[in-house]
Coordinates of N, CA and C in Angstrom, one line a residue:
Chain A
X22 N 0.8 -1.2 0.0 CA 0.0 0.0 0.0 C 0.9 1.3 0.0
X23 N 0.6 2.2 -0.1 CA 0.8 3.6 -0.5 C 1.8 4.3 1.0
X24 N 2.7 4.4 0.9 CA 3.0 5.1 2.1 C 3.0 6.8 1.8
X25 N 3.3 7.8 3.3 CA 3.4 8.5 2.4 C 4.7 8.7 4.0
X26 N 5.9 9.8 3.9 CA 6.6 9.8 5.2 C 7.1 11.6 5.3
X27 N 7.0 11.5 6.5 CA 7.0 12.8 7.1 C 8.3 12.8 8.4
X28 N 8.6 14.0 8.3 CA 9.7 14.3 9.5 C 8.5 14.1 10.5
X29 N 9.2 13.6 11.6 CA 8.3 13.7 13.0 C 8.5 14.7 13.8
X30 N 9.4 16.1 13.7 CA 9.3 17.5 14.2 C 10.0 18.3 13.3
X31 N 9.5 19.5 13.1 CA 10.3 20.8 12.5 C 10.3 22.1 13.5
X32 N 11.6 22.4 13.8 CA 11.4 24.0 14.6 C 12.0 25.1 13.7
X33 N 11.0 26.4 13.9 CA 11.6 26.9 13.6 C 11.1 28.2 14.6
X34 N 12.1 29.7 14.1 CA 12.0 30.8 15.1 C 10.8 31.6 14.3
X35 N 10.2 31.9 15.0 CA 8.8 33.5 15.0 C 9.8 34.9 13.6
X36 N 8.7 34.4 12.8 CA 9.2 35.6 11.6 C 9.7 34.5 10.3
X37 N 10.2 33.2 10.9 CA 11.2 32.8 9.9 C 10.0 31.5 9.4
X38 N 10.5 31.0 8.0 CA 9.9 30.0 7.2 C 10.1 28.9 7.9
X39 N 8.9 28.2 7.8 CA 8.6 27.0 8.3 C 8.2 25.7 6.6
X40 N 9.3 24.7 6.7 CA 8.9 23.8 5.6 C 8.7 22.3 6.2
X41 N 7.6 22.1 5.8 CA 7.7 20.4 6.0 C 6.8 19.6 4.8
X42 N 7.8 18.2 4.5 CA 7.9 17.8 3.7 C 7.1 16.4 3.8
X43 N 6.0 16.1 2.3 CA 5.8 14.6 2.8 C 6.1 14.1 1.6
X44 N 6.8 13.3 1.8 CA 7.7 12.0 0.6 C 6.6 11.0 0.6
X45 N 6.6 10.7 -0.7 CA 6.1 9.4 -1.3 C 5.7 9.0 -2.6
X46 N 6.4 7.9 -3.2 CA 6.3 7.4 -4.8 C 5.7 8.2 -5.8
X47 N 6.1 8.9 -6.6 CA 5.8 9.8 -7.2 C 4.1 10.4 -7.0
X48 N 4.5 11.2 -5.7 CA 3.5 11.9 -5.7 C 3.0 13.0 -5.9
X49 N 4.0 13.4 -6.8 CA 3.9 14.5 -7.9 C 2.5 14.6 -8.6
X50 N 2.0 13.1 -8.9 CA 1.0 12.8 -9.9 C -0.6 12.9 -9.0
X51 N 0.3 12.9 -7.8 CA -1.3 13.3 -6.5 C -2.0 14.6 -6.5
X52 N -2.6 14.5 -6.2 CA -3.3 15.9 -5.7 C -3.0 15.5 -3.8
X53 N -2.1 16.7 -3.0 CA -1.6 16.6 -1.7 C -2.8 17.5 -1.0
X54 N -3.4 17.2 0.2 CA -3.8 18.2 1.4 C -3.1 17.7 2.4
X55 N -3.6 19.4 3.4 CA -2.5 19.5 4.3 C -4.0 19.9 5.7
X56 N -3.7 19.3 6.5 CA -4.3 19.5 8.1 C -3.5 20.1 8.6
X57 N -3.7 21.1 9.6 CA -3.5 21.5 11.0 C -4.1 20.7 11.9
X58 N -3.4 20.6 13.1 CA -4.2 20.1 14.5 C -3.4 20.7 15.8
X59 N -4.5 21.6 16.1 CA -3.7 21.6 17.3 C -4.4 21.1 18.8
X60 N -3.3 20.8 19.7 CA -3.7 19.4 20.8 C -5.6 19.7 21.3
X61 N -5.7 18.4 21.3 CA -7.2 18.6 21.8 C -8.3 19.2 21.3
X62 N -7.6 19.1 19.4 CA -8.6 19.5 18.4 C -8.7 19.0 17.0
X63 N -10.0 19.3 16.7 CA -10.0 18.1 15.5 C -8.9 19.0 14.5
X64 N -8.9 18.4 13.2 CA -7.7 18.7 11.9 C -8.5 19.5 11.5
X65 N -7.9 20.6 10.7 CA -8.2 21.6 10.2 C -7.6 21.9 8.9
X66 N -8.2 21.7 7.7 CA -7.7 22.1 6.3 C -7.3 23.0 6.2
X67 N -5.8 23.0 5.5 CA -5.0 24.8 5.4 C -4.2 24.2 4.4
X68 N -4.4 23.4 3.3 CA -4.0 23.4 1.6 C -4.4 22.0 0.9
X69 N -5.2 22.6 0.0 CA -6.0 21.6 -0.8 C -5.6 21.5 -2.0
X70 N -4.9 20.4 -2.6 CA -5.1 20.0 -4.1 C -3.1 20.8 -4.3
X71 N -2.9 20.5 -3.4 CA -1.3 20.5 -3.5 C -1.0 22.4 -2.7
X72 N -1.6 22.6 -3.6 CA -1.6 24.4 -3.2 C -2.7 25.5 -3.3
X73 N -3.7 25.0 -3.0 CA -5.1 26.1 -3.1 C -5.1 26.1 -1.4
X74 N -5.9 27.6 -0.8 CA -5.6 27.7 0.9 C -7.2 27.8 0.7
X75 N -7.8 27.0 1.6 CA -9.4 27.2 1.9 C -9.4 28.8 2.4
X76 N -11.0 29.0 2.1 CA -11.3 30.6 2.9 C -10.9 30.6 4.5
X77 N -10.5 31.8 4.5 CA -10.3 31.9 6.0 C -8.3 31.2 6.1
X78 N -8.1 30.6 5.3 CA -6.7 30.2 6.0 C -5.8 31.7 5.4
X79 N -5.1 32.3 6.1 CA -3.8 33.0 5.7 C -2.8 32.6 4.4
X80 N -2.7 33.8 4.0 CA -1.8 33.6 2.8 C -0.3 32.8 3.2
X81 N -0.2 32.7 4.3 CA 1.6 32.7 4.8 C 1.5 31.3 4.8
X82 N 0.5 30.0 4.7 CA 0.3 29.0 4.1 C 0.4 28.8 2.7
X83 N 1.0 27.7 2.2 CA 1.3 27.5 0.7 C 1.8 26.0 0.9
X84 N 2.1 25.5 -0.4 CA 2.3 24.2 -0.6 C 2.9 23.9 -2.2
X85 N 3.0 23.0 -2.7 CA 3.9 23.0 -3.6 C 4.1 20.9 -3.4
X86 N 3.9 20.5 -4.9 CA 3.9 19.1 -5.3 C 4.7 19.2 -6.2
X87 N 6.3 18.1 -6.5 CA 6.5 17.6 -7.6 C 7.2 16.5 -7.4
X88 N 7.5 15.2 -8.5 CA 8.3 14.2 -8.2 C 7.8 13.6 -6.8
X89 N 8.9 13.3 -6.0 CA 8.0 12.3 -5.0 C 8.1 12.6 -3.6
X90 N 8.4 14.6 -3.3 CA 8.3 15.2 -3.0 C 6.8 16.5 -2.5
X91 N 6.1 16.2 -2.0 CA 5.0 17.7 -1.7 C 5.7 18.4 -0.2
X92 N 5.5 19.7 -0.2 CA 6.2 19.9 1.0 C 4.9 21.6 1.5
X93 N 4.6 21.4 2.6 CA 3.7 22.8 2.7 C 4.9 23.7 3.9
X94 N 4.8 24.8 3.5 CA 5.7 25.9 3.7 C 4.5 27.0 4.4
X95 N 5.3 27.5 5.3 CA 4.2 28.3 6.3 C 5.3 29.5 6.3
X96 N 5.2 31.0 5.8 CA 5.7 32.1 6.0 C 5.2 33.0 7.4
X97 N 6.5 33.3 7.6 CA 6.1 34.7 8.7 C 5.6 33.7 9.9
X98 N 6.3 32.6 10.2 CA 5.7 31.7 11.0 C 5.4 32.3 13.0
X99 N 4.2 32.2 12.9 CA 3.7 32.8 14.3 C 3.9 32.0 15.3
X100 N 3.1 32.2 16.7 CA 3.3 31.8 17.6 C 1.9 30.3 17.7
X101 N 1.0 30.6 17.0 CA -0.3 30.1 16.9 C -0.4 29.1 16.1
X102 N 0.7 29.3 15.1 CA 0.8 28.3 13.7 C 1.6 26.8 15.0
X103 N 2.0 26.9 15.5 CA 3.0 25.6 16.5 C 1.6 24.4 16.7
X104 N 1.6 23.5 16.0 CA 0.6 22.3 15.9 C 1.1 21.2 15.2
X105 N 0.7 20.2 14.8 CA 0.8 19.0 14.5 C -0.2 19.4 12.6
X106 N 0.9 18.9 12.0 CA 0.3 19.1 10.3 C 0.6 17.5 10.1
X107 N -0.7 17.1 8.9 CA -0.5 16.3 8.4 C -0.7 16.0 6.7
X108 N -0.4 15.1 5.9 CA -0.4 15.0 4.9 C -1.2 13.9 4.3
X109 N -2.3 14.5 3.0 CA -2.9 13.0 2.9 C -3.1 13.3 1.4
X110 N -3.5 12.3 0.8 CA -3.7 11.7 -0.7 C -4.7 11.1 -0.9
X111 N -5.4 10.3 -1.9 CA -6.1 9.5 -2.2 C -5.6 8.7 -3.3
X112 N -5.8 7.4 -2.8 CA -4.7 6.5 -3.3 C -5.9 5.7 -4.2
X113 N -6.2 5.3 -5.1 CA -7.2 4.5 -5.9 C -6.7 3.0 -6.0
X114 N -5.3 2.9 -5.9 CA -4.5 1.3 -5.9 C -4.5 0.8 -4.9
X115 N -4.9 1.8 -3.7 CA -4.8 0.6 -2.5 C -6.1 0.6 -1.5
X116 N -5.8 -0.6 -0.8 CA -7.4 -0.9 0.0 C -7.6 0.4 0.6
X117 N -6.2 1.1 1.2 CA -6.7 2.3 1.8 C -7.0 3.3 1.0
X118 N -8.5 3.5 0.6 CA -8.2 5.0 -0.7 C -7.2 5.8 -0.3
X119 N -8.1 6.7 1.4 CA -7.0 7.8 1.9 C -6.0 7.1 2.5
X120 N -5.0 7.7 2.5 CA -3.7 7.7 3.1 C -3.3 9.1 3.8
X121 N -2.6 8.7 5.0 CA -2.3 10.1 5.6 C -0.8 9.9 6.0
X122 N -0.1 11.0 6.0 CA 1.0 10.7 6.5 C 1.3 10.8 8.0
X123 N 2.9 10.7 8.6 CA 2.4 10.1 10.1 C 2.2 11.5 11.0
X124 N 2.4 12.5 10.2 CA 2.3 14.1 11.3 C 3.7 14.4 11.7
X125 N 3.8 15.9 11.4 CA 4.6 16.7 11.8 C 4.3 17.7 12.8
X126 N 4.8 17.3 13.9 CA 4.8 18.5 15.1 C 5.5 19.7 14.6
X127 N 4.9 21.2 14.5 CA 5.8 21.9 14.7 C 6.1 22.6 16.0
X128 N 7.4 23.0 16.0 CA 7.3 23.9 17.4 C 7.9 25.3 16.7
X129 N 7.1 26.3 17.6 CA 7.9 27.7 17.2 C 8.4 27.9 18.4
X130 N 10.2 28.2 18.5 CA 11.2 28.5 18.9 C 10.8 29.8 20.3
Chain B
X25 N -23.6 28.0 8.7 CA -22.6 27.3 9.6 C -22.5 25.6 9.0
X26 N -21.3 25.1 9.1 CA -21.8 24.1 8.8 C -21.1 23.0 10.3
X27 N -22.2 22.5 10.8 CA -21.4 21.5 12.0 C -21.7 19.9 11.3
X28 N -20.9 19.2 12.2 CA -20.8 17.6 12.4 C -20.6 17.3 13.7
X29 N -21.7 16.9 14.3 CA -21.5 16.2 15.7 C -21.2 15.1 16.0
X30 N -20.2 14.5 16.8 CA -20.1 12.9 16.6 C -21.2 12.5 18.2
X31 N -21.3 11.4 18.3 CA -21.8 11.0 19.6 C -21.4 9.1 19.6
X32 N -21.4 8.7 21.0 CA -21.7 7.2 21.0 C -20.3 6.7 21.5
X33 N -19.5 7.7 21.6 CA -18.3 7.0 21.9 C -18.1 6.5 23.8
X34 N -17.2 5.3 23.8 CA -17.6 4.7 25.2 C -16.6 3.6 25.8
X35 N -16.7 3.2 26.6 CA -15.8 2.4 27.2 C -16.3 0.8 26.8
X36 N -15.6 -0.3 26.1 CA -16.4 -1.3 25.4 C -15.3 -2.2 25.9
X37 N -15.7 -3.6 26.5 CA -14.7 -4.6 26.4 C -14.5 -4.9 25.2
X38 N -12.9 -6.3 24.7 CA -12.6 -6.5 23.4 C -14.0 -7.6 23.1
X39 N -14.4 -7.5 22.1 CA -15.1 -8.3 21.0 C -16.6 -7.5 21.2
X40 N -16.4 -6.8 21.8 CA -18.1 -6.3 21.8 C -18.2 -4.9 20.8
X41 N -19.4 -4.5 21.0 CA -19.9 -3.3 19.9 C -20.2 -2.2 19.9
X42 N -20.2 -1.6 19.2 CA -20.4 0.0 19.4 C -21.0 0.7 18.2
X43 N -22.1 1.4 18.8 CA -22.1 2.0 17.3 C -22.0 3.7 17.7
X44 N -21.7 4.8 16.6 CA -21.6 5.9 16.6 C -22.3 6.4 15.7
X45 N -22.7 7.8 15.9 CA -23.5 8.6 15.1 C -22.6 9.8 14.7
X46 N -22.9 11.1 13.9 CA -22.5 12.1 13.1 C -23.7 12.8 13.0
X47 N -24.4 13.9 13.9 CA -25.5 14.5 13.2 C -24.7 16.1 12.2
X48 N -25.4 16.1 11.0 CA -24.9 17.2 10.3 C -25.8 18.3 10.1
X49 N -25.5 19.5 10.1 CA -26.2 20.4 9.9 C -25.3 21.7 9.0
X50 N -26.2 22.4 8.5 CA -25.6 23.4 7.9 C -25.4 23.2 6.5
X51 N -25.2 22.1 5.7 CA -25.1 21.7 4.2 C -26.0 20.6 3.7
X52 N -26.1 20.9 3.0 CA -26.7 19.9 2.5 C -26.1 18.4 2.2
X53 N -26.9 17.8 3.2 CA -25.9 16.5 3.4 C -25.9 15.4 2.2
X54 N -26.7 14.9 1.3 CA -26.6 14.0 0.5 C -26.2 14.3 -0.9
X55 N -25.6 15.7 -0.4 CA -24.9 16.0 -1.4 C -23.5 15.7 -1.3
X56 N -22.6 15.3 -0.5 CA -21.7 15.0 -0.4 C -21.5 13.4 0.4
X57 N -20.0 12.9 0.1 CA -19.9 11.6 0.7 C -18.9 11.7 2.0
X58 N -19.3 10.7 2.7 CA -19.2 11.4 4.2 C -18.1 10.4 4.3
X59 N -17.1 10.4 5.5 CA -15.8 9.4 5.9 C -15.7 9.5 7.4
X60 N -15.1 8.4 7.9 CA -15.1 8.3 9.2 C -13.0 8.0 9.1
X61 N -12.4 8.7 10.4 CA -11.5 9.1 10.0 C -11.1 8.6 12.0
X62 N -10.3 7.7 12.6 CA -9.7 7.8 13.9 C -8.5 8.0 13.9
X63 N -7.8 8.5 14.8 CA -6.8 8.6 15.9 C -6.2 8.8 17.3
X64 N -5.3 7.6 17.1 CA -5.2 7.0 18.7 C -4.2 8.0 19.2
X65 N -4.7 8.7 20.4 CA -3.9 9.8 21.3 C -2.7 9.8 21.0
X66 N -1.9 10.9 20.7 CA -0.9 11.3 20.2 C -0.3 10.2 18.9
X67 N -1.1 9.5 18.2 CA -0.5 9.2 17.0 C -1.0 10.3 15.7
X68 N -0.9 9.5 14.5 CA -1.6 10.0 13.1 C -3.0 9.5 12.8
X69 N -3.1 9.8 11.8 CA -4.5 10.5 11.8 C -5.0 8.6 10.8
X70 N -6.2 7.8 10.9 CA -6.1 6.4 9.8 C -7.7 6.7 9.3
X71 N -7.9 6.7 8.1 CA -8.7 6.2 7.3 C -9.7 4.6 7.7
X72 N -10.9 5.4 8.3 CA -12.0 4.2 8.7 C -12.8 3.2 7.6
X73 N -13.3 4.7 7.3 CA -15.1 4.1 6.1 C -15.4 5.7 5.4
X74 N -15.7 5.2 4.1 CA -16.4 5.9 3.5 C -17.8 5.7 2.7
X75 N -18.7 6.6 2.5 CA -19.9 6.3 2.3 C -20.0 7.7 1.2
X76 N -20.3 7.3 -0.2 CA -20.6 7.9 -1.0 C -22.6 8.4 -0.8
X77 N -22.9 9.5 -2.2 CA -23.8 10.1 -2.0 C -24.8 8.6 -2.3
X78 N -24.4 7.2 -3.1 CA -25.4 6.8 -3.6 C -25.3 5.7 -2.3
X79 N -24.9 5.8 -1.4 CA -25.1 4.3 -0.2 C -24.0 3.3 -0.7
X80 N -22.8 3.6 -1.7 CA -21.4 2.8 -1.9 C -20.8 3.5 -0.7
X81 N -20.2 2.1 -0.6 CA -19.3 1.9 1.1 C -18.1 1.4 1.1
X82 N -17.4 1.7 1.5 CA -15.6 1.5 1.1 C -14.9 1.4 2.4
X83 N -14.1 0.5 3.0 CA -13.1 0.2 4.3 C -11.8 -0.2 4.2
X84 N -10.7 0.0 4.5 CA -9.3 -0.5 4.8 C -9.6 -1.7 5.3
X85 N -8.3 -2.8 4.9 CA -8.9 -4.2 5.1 C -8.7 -4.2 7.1
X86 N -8.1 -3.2 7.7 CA -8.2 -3.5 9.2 C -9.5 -3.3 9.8
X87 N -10.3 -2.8 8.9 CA -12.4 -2.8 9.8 C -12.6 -3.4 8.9
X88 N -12.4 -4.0 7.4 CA -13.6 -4.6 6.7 C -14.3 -6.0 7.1
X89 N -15.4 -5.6 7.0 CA -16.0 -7.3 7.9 C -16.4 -6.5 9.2
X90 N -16.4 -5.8 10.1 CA -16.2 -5.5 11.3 C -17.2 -4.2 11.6
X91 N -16.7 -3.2 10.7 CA -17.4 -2.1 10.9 C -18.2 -1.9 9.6
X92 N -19.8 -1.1 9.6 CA -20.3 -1.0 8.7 C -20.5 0.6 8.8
X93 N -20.9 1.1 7.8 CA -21.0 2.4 8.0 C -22.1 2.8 6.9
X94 N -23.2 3.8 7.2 CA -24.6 4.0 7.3 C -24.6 5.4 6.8
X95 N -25.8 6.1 6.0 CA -26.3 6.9 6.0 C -27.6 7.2 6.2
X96 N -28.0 8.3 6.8 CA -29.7 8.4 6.6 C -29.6 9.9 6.1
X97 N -30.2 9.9 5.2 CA -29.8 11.6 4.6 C -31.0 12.5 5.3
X98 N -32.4 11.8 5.3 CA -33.3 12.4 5.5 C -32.9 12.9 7.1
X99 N -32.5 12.4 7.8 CA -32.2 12.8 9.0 C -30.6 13.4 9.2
X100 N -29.9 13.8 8.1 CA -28.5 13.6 8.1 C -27.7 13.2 9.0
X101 N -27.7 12.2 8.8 CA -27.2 11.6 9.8 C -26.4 10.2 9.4
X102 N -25.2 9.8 10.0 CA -23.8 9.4 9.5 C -23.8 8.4 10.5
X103 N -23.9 6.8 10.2 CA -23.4 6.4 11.7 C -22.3 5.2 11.2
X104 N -21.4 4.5 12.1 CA -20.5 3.8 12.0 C -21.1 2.7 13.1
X105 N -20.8 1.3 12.2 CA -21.8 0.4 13.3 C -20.0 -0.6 13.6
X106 N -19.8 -0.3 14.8 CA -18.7 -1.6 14.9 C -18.6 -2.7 15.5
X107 N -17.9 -4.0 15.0 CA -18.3 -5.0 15.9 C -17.2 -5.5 16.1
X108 N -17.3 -6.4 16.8 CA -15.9 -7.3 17.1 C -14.3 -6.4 17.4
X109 N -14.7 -5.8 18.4 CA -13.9 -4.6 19.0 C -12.4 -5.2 19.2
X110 N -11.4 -4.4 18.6 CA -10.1 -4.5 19.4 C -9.5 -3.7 20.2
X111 N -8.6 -4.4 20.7 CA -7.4 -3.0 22.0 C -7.3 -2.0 20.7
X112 N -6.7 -2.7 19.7 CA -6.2 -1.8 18.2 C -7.1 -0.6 17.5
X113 N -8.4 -0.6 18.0 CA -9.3 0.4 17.9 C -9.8 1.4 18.4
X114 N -8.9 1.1 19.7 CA -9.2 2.4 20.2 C -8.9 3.9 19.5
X115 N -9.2 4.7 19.9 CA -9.0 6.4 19.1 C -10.3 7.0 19.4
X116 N -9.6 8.6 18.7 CA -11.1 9.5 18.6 C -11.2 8.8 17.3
X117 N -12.6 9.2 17.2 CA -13.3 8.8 15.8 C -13.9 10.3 15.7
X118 N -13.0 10.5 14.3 CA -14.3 11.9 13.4 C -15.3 11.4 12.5
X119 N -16.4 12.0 12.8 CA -16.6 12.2 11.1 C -16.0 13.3 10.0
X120 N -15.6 13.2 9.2 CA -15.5 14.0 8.5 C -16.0 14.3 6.7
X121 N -16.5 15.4 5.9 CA -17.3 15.6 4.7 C -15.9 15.9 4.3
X122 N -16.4 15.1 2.6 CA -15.4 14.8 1.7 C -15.4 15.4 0.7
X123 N -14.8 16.4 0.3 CA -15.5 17.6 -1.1 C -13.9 17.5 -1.7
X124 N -13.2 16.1 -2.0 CA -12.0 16.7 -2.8 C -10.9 16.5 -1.6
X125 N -11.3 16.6 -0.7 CA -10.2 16.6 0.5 C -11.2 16.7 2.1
X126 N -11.2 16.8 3.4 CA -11.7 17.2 4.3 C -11.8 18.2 4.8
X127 N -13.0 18.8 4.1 CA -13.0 20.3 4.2 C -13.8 20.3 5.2
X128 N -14.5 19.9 6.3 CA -15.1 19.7 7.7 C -14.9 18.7 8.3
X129 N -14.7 18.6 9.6 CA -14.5 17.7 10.6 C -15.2 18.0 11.7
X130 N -15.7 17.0 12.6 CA -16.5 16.7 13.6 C -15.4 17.3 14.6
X131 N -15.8 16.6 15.9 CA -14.9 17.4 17.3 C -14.3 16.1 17.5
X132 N -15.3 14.8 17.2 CA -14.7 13.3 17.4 C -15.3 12.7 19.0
X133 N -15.2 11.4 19.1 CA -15.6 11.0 20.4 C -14.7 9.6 20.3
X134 N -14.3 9.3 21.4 CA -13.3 8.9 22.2 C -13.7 7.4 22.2
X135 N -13.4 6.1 21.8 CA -13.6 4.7 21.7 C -12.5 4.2 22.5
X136 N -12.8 3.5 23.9 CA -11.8 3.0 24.1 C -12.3 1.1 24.6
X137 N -11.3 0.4 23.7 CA -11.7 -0.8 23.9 C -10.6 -1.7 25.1
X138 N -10.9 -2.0 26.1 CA -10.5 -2.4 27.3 C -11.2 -3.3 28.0
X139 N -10.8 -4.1 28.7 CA -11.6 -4.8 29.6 C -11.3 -4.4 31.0

């Protein structure tokens, strides 16, 4: 089945770019979304279809798919943005349609 | 507004049952296909069940056979019927609406299977 893999923490400092990365078999040819969660709350969509940001999410959210690389990038990283992101696909080859990846804690510094 | 409420979640020994509910409000529900989505305290997020607009029903081979999963549109209303419980199932359970990606999610309710 489909994996997809993720750093298990990224830090970075208040002001500066935040990137995290989810690797898996050319999933360039996916269409990637990206959740927020922060503790003691459900996931929250902030990039759909590799790089489109739902209403209401901040521009300083972005994302970016090629080869077997998707990676979502958070500018001007705040104090608020510090949550758990995760990465998912829909896989048509395997029993699991969705696939998620395993989550990226961030911390802001 | 659009909500999903989950309910039903509980303390179950292993092999017994449980079922949950999803009441939706705010969209129109049989217009979209609905997914049930758990995670076990501080892990990642696993793909349950999905249930399209026409009553097609889809599972990862770790619930298939085990869990069924339901619509009533007239009442919108989402339920996940499980049986044959494991330690391995415990988690929150969301529901969550499926437009392309998960563009809503429930708050979730808490399944813990224990004896």
């Amino acid at each position: 089945s489909y994996v997809l893999t993720q750093p298990p923490s990224v830090s970075v400092a208040p002001g500066q770019t935040a990137t995290i990365t989810c690797g898996g078999n050319y999933i360039g040819s996916k269409n990637v979304h990206w959740y927020q969660q922060k503790p003691g709350q459900a996931p929250v969509l902030v990039v759909y279809n590799d790089s489109d940001r739902p209403s209401g999410i901040p521009e300083r959210f972005s994302g970016s798919n090629s080869g077997d690389t998707a990676t979502l990038i958070i500018s001007r990283v705040e104090a608020g943005d510090e949550a758990d992101y995760h990465c998912q696909v829909w896989d048509y080859n395997s029993d699991r349609l969705v696939v998620f990846g395993g989550g990226t804690k961030l911390t802001v510094l | 507004e659009v909500q999903l409420v989950e309910s039903g979640g509980d303390l179950v020994q292993p092999g017994g049952s449980l079922r949950l509910s999803c009441a939706a409000s705010g969209f129109t529900f049989n217009n979209y296909d609905m997914h049930w989505v758990r995670q076990v305290p501080g892990k990642g997020l696993e793909w349950v069940s999905a249930i399209g607009i026409r009553g097609d029903t889809y599972y990862p081979d770790s619930v298939k056979g085990r869990f069924t999963v339901s619509r009533e549109n007239v009442k919108k209303s989402l339920v996940l019927q499980m049986n044959s419980l494991r330690a391995g199932d415990t988690a929150v359970y969301y529901c969550a609406r499926w437009a392309g990606s998960y563009d809503k999610w429930g708050q979730g309710t808490l399944v813990t299977v224990s004896s």
